[in-house]
PDB file of N, CA and C in Angstrom:
ATOM      1  N   UNK A   1      -2.611  -4.337  -6.178  1.00  0.00           N
ATOM      2  CA  UNK A   1      -2.702  -5.753  -6.464  1.00  0.00           C
ATOM      3  C   UNK A   1      -3.043  -6.496  -5.173  1.00  0.00           C
ATOM      4  N   UNK A   2      -4.205  -7.061  -5.138  1.00  0.00           N
ATOM      5  CA  UNK A   2      -4.660  -7.806  -3.958  1.00  0.00           C
ATOM      6  C   UNK A   2      -4.396  -9.293  -4.159  1.00  0.00           C
ATOM      7  N   UNK A   3      -4.022  -9.949  -3.081  1.00  0.00           N
ATOM      8  CA  UNK A   3      -3.844 -11.398  -3.118  1.00  0.00           C
ATOM      9  C   UNK A   3      -5.197 -12.066  -2.994  1.00  0.00           C
ATOM     10  N   UNK A   4      -5.446 -13.031  -3.844  1.00  0.00           N
ATOM     11  CA  UNK A   4      -6.649 -13.851  -3.764  1.00  0.00           C
ATOM     12  C   UNK A   4      -6.261 -15.184  -3.146  1.00  0.00           C
ATOM     13  N   UNK A   5      -6.999 -15.608  -2.140  1.00  0.00           N
ATOM     14  CA  UNK A   5      -6.751 -16.887  -1.479  1.00  0.00           C
ATOM     15  C   UNK A   5      -7.397 -18.003  -2.291  1.00  0.00           C
ATOM     16  N   UNK A   6      -6.754 -19.153  -2.273  1.00  0.00           N
ATOM     17  CA  UNK A   6      -7.274 -20.308  -3.005  1.00  0.00           C
ATOM     18  C   UNK A   6      -7.003 -21.568  -2.188  1.00  0.00           C
ATOM     19  N   UNK A   7      -7.953 -22.479  -2.206  1.00  0.00           N
ATOM     20  CA  UNK A   7      -7.826 -23.746  -1.493  1.00  0.00           C
ATOM     21  C   UNK A   7      -8.549 -24.806  -2.313  1.00  0.00           C
ATOM     22  N   UNK A   8      -7.905 -25.943  -2.528  1.00  0.00           N
ATOM     23  CA  UNK A   8      -8.509 -27.010  -3.317  1.00  0.00           C
ATOM     24  C   UNK A   8      -7.841 -28.334  -2.980  1.00  0.00           C
ATOM     25  N   UNK A   9      -8.522 -29.418  -3.323  1.00  0.00           N
ATOM     26  CA  UNK A   9      -7.973 -30.752  -3.112  1.00  0.00           C
ATOM     27  C   UNK A   9      -7.326 -31.215  -4.402  1.00  0.00           C
ATOM     28  N   UNK A  10      -6.049 -31.560  -4.339  1.00  0.00           N
ATOM     29  CA  UNK A  10      -5.323 -32.046  -5.505  1.00  0.00           C
ATOM     30  C   UNK A  10      -5.418 -33.570  -5.515  1.00  0.00           C
ATOM     31  N   UNK A  11      -6.138 -34.111  -6.475  1.00  0.00           N
ATOM     32  CA  UNK A  11      -6.358 -35.560  -6.565  1.00  0.00           C
ATOM     33  C   UNK A  11      -5.060 -36.331  -6.760  1.00  0.00           C
ATOM     34  N   UNK A  12      -4.147 -35.812  -7.575  1.00  0.00           N
ATOM     35  CA  UNK A  12      -2.909 -36.548  -7.841  1.00  0.00           C
ATOM     36  C   UNK A  12      -1.994 -36.590  -6.621  1.00  0.00           C
ATOM     37  N   UNK A  13      -2.013 -35.532  -5.814  1.00  0.00           N
ATOM     38  CA  UNK A  13      -1.185 -35.495  -4.608  1.00  0.00           C
ATOM     39  C   UNK A  13      -1.917 -36.033  -3.385  1.00  0.00           C
ATOM     40  N   UNK A  14      -3.230 -36.182  -3.494  1.00  0.00           N
ATOM     41  CA  UNK A  14      -4.074 -36.654  -2.393  1.00  0.00           C
ATOM     42  C   UNK A  14      -3.924 -35.766  -1.153  1.00  0.00           C
ATOM     43  N   UNK A  15      -3.949 -34.437  -1.392  1.00  0.00           N
ATOM     44  CA  UNK A  15      -3.868 -33.507  -0.261  1.00  0.00           C
ATOM     45  C   UNK A  15      -4.514 -32.175  -0.610  1.00  0.00           C
ATOM     46  N   UNK A  16      -4.880 -31.468   0.436  1.00  0.00           N
ATOM     47  CA  UNK A  16      -5.448 -30.126   0.298  1.00  0.00           C
ATOM     48  C   UNK A  16      -4.296 -29.145   0.050  1.00  0.00           C
ATOM     49  N   UNK A  17      -4.462 -28.286  -0.922  1.00  0.00           N
ATOM     50  CA  UNK A  17      -3.467 -27.268  -1.251  1.00  0.00           C
ATOM     51  C   UNK A  17      -4.085 -25.911  -0.934  1.00  0.00           C
ATOM     52  N   UNK A  18      -3.353 -25.094  -0.213  1.00  0.00           N
ATOM     53  CA  UNK A  18      -3.802 -23.744   0.102  1.00  0.00           C
ATOM     54  C   UNK A  18      -2.700 -22.763  -0.262  1.00  0.00           C
ATOM     55  N   UNK A  19      -3.099 -21.627  -0.771  1.00  0.00           N
ATOM     56  CA  UNK A  19      -2.133 -20.602  -1.123  1.00  0.00           C
ATOM     57  C   UNK A  19      -2.847 -19.343  -1.572  1.00  0.00           C
ATOM     58  N   UNK A  20      -2.094 -18.490  -2.213  1.00  0.00           N
ATOM     59  CA  UNK A  20      -2.665 -17.255  -2.729  1.00  0.00           C
ATOM     60  C   UNK A  20      -2.043 -16.949  -4.078  1.00  0.00           C
ATOM     61  N   UNK A  21      -2.734 -16.087  -4.824  1.00  0.00           N
ATOM     62  CA  UNK A  21      -2.166 -15.652  -6.099  1.00  0.00           C
ATOM     63  C   UNK A  21      -2.451 -14.183  -6.311  1.00  0.00           C
ATOM     64  N   UNK A  22      -1.586 -13.574  -7.106  1.00  0.00           N
ATOM     65  CA  UNK A  22      -1.736 -12.169  -7.442  1.00  0.00           C
ATOM     66  C   UNK A  22      -1.369 -12.002  -8.913  1.00  0.00           C
ATOM     67  N   UNK A  23      -2.067 -11.110  -9.575  1.00  0.00           N
ATOM     68  CA  UNK A  23      -1.821 -10.838 -10.978  1.00  0.00           C
ATOM     69  C   UNK A  23      -1.425  -9.375 -11.145  1.00  0.00           C
ATOM     70  N   UNK A  24      -0.448  -9.137 -12.000  1.00  0.00           N
ATOM     71  CA  UNK A  24      -0.049  -7.757 -12.290  1.00  0.00           C
ATOM     72  C   UNK A  24      -0.472  -7.330 -13.689  1.00  0.00           C
ATOM     73  N   UNK A  25      -1.314  -8.130 -14.329  1.00  0.00           N
ATOM     74  CA  UNK A  25      -1.783  -7.821 -15.670  1.00  0.00           C
ATOM     75  C   UNK A  25      -0.907  -8.432 -16.758  1.00  0.00           C
ATOM     76  N   UNK A  26       0.279  -8.888 -16.403  1.00  0.00           N
ATOM     77  CA  UNK A  26       1.197  -9.522 -17.355  1.00  0.00           C
ATOM     78  C   UNK A  26       1.518 -10.954 -16.971  1.00  0.00           C
ATOM     79  N   UNK A  27       1.486 -11.217 -15.665  1.00  0.00           N
ATOM     80  CA  UNK A  27       1.802 -12.552 -15.174  1.00  0.00           C
ATOM     81  C   UNK A  27       1.020 -12.818 -13.896  1.00  0.00           C
ATOM     82  N   UNK A  28       1.077 -14.061 -13.464  1.00  0.00           N
ATOM     83  CA  UNK A  28       0.413 -14.461 -12.232  1.00  0.00           C
ATOM     84  C   UNK A  28       1.471 -15.090 -11.336  1.00  0.00           C
ATOM     85  N   UNK A  29       1.389 -14.801 -10.040  1.00  0.00           N
ATOM     86  CA  UNK A  29       2.361 -15.313  -9.074  1.00  0.00           C
ATOM     87  C   UNK A  29       1.594 -15.987  -7.940  1.00  0.00           C
ATOM     88  N   UNK A  30       2.007 -17.220  -7.627  1.00  0.00           N
ATOM     89  CA  UNK A  30       1.375 -17.948  -6.533  1.00  0.00           C
ATOM     90  C   UNK A  30       2.375 -18.133  -5.399  1.00  0.00           C
ATOM     91  N   UNK A  31       1.840 -18.225  -4.193  1.00  0.00           N
ATOM     92  CA  UNK A  31       2.688 -18.533  -3.043  1.00  0.00           C
ATOM     93  C   UNK A  31       1.910 -19.434  -2.092  1.00  0.00           C
ATOM     94  N   UNK A  32       2.637 -20.338  -1.463  1.00  0.00           N
ATOM     95  CA  UNK A  32       2.049 -21.268  -0.506  1.00  0.00           C
ATOM     96  C   UNK A  32       3.148 -21.728   0.435  1.00  0.00           C
ATOM     97  N   UNK A  33       2.793 -22.637   1.324  1.00  0.00           N
ATOM     98  CA  UNK A  33       3.777 -23.202   2.243  1.00  0.00           C
ATOM     99  C   UNK A  33       4.859 -23.962   1.477  1.00  0.00           C
ATOM    100  N   UNK A  34       4.569 -24.340   0.234  1.00  0.00           N
ATOM    101  CA  UNK A  34       5.511 -25.106  -0.584  1.00  0.00           C
ATOM    102  C   UNK A  34       6.476 -24.230  -1.369  1.00  0.00           C
ATOM    103  N   UNK A  35       6.211 -22.942  -1.452  1.00  0.00           N
ATOM    104  CA  UNK A  35       7.084 -22.040  -2.181  1.00  0.00           C
ATOM    105  C   UNK A  35       6.314 -21.063  -3.043  1.00  0.00           C
ATOM    106  N   UNK A  36       7.021 -20.436  -3.948  1.00  0.00           N
ATOM    107  CA  UNK A  36       6.419 -19.468  -4.867  1.00  0.00           C
ATOM    108  C   UNK A  36       6.733 -19.874  -6.304  1.00  0.00           C
ATOM    109  N   UNK A  37       5.871 -19.447  -7.204  1.00  0.00           N
ATOM    110  CA  UNK A  37       6.055 -19.737  -8.617  1.00  0.00           C
ATOM    111  C   UNK A  37       5.267 -18.702  -9.406  1.00  0.00           C
ATOM    112  N   UNK A  38       5.731 -18.398 -10.601  1.00  0.00           N
ATOM    113  CA  UNK A  38       4.995 -17.455 -11.441  1.00  0.00           C
ATOM    114  C   UNK A  38       4.981 -17.942 -12.882  1.00  0.00           C
ATOM    115  N   UNK A  39       4.053 -17.386 -13.651  1.00  0.00           N
ATOM    116  CA  UNK A  39       3.923 -17.728 -15.064  1.00  0.00           C
ATOM    117  C   UNK A  39       3.383 -16.517 -15.802  1.00  0.00           C
ATOM    118  N   UNK A  40       3.841 -16.311 -17.033  1.00  0.00           N
ATOM    119  CA  UNK A  40       3.314 -15.194 -17.836  1.00  0.00           C
ATOM    120  C   UNK A  40       1.896 -15.478 -18.301  1.00  0.00           C
ATOM    121  N   UNK A  41       1.173 -14.414 -18.587  1.00  0.00           N
ATOM    122  CA  UNK A  41      -0.203 -14.570 -19.065  1.00  0.00           C
ATOM    123  C   UNK A  41      -0.281 -15.318 -20.384  1.00  0.00           C
ATOM    124  N   UNK A  42       0.789 -15.410 -21.104  1.00  0.00           N
ATOM    125  CA  UNK A  42       0.780 -16.162 -22.354  1.00  0.00           C
ATOM    126  C   UNK A  42       0.287 -17.582 -22.146  1.00  0.00           C
ATOM    127  N   UNK A  43       0.459 -18.104 -20.912  1.00  0.00           N
ATOM    128  CA  UNK A  43       0.010 -19.450 -20.595  1.00  0.00           C
ATOM    129  C   UNK A  43      -1.507 -19.550 -20.500  1.00  0.00           C
ATOM    130  N   UNK A  44      -2.197 -18.420 -20.442  1.00  0.00           N
ATOM    131  CA  UNK A  44      -3.655 -18.423 -20.342  1.00  0.00           C
ATOM    132  C   UNK A  44      -4.338 -18.483 -21.695  1.00  0.00           C
ATOM    133  N   UNK A  45      -3.604 -18.265 -22.751  1.00  0.00           N
ATOM    134  CA  UNK A  45      -4.202 -18.281 -24.074  1.00  0.00           C
ATOM    135  C   UNK A  45      -4.942 -16.987 -24.358  1.00  0.00           C
ATOM    136  N   UNK A  46      -5.973 -17.077 -25.173  1.00  0.00           N
ATOM    137  CA  UNK A  46      -6.698 -15.892 -25.605  1.00  0.00           C
ATOM    138  C   UNK A  46      -7.649 -15.342 -24.553  1.00  0.00           C
ATOM    139  N   UNK A  47      -8.090 -16.178 -23.638  1.00  0.00           N
ATOM    140  CA  UNK A  47      -9.090 -15.775 -22.650  1.00  0.00           C
ATOM    141  C   UNK A  47      -8.429 -15.513 -21.302  1.00  0.00           C
ATOM    142  N   UNK A  48      -8.362 -14.250 -20.904  1.00  0.00           N
ATOM    143  CA  UNK A  48      -7.726 -13.901 -19.631  1.00  0.00           C
ATOM    144  C   UNK A  48      -8.799 -13.337 -18.705  1.00  0.00           C
ATOM    145  N   UNK A  49      -9.587 -14.212 -18.124  1.00  0.00           N
ATOM    146  CA  UNK A  49     -10.593 -13.791 -17.164  1.00  0.00           C
ATOM    147  C   UNK A  49     -10.237 -14.370 -15.799  1.00  0.00           C
ATOM    148  N   UNK A  50     -11.039 -14.056 -14.806  1.00  0.00           N
ATOM    149  CA  UNK A  50     -10.739 -14.490 -13.441  1.00  0.00           C
ATOM    150  C   UNK A  50     -10.698 -16.014 -13.324  1.00  0.00           C
ATOM    151  N   UNK A  51     -11.636 -16.696 -13.962  1.00  0.00           N
ATOM    152  CA  UNK A  51     -11.658 -18.158 -13.895  1.00  0.00           C
ATOM    153  C   UNK A  51     -10.395 -18.765 -14.492  1.00  0.00           C
ATOM    154  N   UNK A  52      -9.897 -18.172 -15.562  1.00  0.00           N
ATOM    155  CA  UNK A  52      -8.646 -18.635 -16.166  1.00  0.00           C
ATOM    156  C   UNK A  52      -7.476 -18.415 -15.217  1.00  0.00           C
ATOM    157  N   UNK A  53      -7.488 -17.296 -14.510  1.00  0.00           N
ATOM    158  CA  UNK A  53      -6.436 -17.027 -13.531  1.00  0.00           C
ATOM    159  C   UNK A  53      -6.466 -18.068 -12.415  1.00  0.00           C
ATOM    160  N   UNK A  54      -7.661 -18.400 -11.934  1.00  0.00           N
ATOM    161  CA  UNK A  54      -7.796 -19.391 -10.864  1.00  0.00           C
ATOM    162  C   UNK A  54      -7.278 -20.752 -11.331  1.00  0.00           C
ATOM    163  N   UNK A  55      -7.632 -21.152 -12.541  1.00  0.00           N
ATOM    164  CA  UNK A  55      -7.163 -22.437 -13.059  1.00  0.00           C
ATOM    165  C   UNK A  55      -5.640 -22.468 -13.176  1.00  0.00           C
ATOM    166  N   UNK A  56      -5.056 -21.380 -13.661  1.00  0.00           N
ATOM    167  CA  UNK A  56      -3.598 -21.317 -13.764  1.00  0.00           C
ATOM    168  C   UNK A  56      -2.966 -21.312 -12.378  1.00  0.00           C
ATOM    169  N   UNK A  57      -3.561 -20.609 -11.440  1.00  0.00           N
ATOM    170  CA  UNK A  57      -3.048 -20.579 -10.068  1.00  0.00           C
ATOM    171  C   UNK A  57      -3.072 -21.979  -9.464  1.00  0.00           C
ATOM    172  N   UNK A  58      -4.146 -22.714  -9.669  1.00  0.00           N
ATOM    173  CA  UNK A  58      -4.234 -24.083  -9.155  1.00  0.00           C
ATOM    174  C   UNK A  58      -3.139 -24.953  -9.754  1.00  0.00           C
ATOM    175  N   UNK A  59      -2.933 -24.811 -11.054  1.00  0.00           N
ATOM    176  CA  UNK A  59      -1.890 -25.590 -11.730  1.00  0.00           C
ATOM    177  C   UNK A  59      -0.523 -25.269 -11.129  1.00  0.00           C
ATOM    178  N   UNK A  60      -0.225 -23.986 -10.957  1.00  0.00           N
ATOM    179  CA  UNK A  60       1.072 -23.583 -10.415  1.00  0.00           C
ATOM    180  C   UNK A  60       1.244 -24.033  -8.971  1.00  0.00           C
ATOM    181  N   UNK A  61       0.187 -23.938  -8.172  1.00  0.00           N
ATOM    182  CA  UNK A  61       0.267 -24.391  -6.782  1.00  0.00           C
ATOM    183  C   UNK A  61       0.496 -25.897  -6.706  1.00  0.00           C
ATOM    184  N   UNK A  62      -0.156 -26.659  -7.571  1.00  0.00           N
ATOM    185  CA  UNK A  62       0.058 -28.106  -7.608  1.00  0.00           C
ATOM    186  C   UNK A  62       1.492 -28.432  -8.004  1.00  0.00           C
ATOM    187  N   UNK A  63       2.021 -27.728  -9.005  1.00  0.00           N
ATOM    188  CA  UNK A  63       3.406 -27.943  -9.428  1.00  0.00           C
ATOM    189  C   UNK A  63       4.375 -27.624  -8.296  1.00  0.00           C
ATOM    190  N   UNK A  64       4.109 -26.548  -7.568  1.00  0.00           N
ATOM    191  CA  UNK A  64       4.970 -26.165  -6.453  1.00  0.00           C
ATOM    192  C   UNK A  64       4.945 -27.231  -5.364  1.00  0.00           C
ATOM    193  N   UNK A  65       3.775 -27.764  -5.060  1.00  0.00           N
ATOM    194  CA  UNK A  65       3.651 -28.815  -4.047  1.00  0.00           C
ATOM    195  C   UNK A  65       4.347 -30.091  -4.504  1.00  0.00           C
ATOM    196  N   UNK A  66       4.211 -30.444  -5.788  1.00  0.00           N
ATOM    197  CA  UNK A  66       4.884 -31.628  -6.318  1.00  0.00           C
ATOM    198  C   UNK A  66       6.395 -31.465  -6.259  1.00  0.00           C
ATOM    199  N   UNK A  67       6.884 -30.300  -6.644  1.00  0.00           N
ATOM    200  CA  UNK A  67       8.330 -30.039  -6.592  1.00  0.00           C
ATOM    201  C   UNK A  67       8.856 -30.159  -5.165  1.00  0.00           C
ATOM    202  N   UNK A  68       8.108 -29.626  -4.207  1.00  0.00           N
ATOM    203  CA  UNK A  68       8.516 -29.705  -2.796  1.00  0.00           C
ATOM    204  C   UNK A  68       8.530 -31.164  -2.331  1.00  0.00           C
ATOM    205  N   UNK A  69       7.560 -31.959  -2.772  1.00  0.00           N
ATOM    206  CA  UNK A  69       7.493 -33.357  -2.372  1.00  0.00           C
ATOM    207  C   UNK A  69       8.663 -34.155  -2.947  1.00  0.00           C
ATOM    208  N   UNK A  70       9.152 -33.712  -4.109  1.00  0.00           N
ATOM    209  CA  UNK A  70      10.293 -34.393  -4.748  1.00  0.00           C
ATOM    210  C   UNK A  70      11.623 -33.890  -4.206  1.00  0.00           C
ATOM    211  N   UNK A  71      11.566 -32.894  -3.308  1.00  0.00           N
ATOM    212  CA  UNK A  71      12.786 -32.391  -2.711  1.00  0.00           C
ATOM    213  C   UNK A  71      13.492 -31.332  -3.530  1.00  0.00           C
ATOM    214  N   UNK A  72      12.781 -30.742  -4.486  1.00  0.00           N
ATOM    215  CA  UNK A  72      13.392 -29.696  -5.301  1.00  0.00           C
ATOM    216  C   UNK A  72      13.443 -28.368  -4.590  1.00  0.00           C
ATOM    217  N   UNK A  73      12.803 -28.274  -3.438  1.00  0.00           N
ATOM    218  CA  UNK A  73      12.846 -27.026  -2.678  1.00  0.00           C
ATOM    219  C   UNK A  73      11.958 -25.970  -3.254  1.00  0.00           C
ATOM    220  N   UNK A  74      12.269 -24.724  -2.924  1.00  0.00           N
ATOM    221  CA  UNK A  74      11.398 -23.612  -3.310  1.00  0.00           C
ATOM    222  C   UNK A  74      11.996 -22.924  -4.480  1.00  0.00           C
TER     223      UNK A  74
END
């Protein structure tokens, strides 16, 4: 399982988010300076391709950054 790096600008947070994600075929796990988070593939729906993984990773990274900004920690 190789980590894929991801970097994007989150419009709602007005900041650049950087992190990585890895998939084990059942779930996806993201990690960044803001913490770690994972989600089962069920969240991807019927289409489980690389682009779907990237979109889910971005969503999870944004949620992790928002949680950190609210003081919820990791």
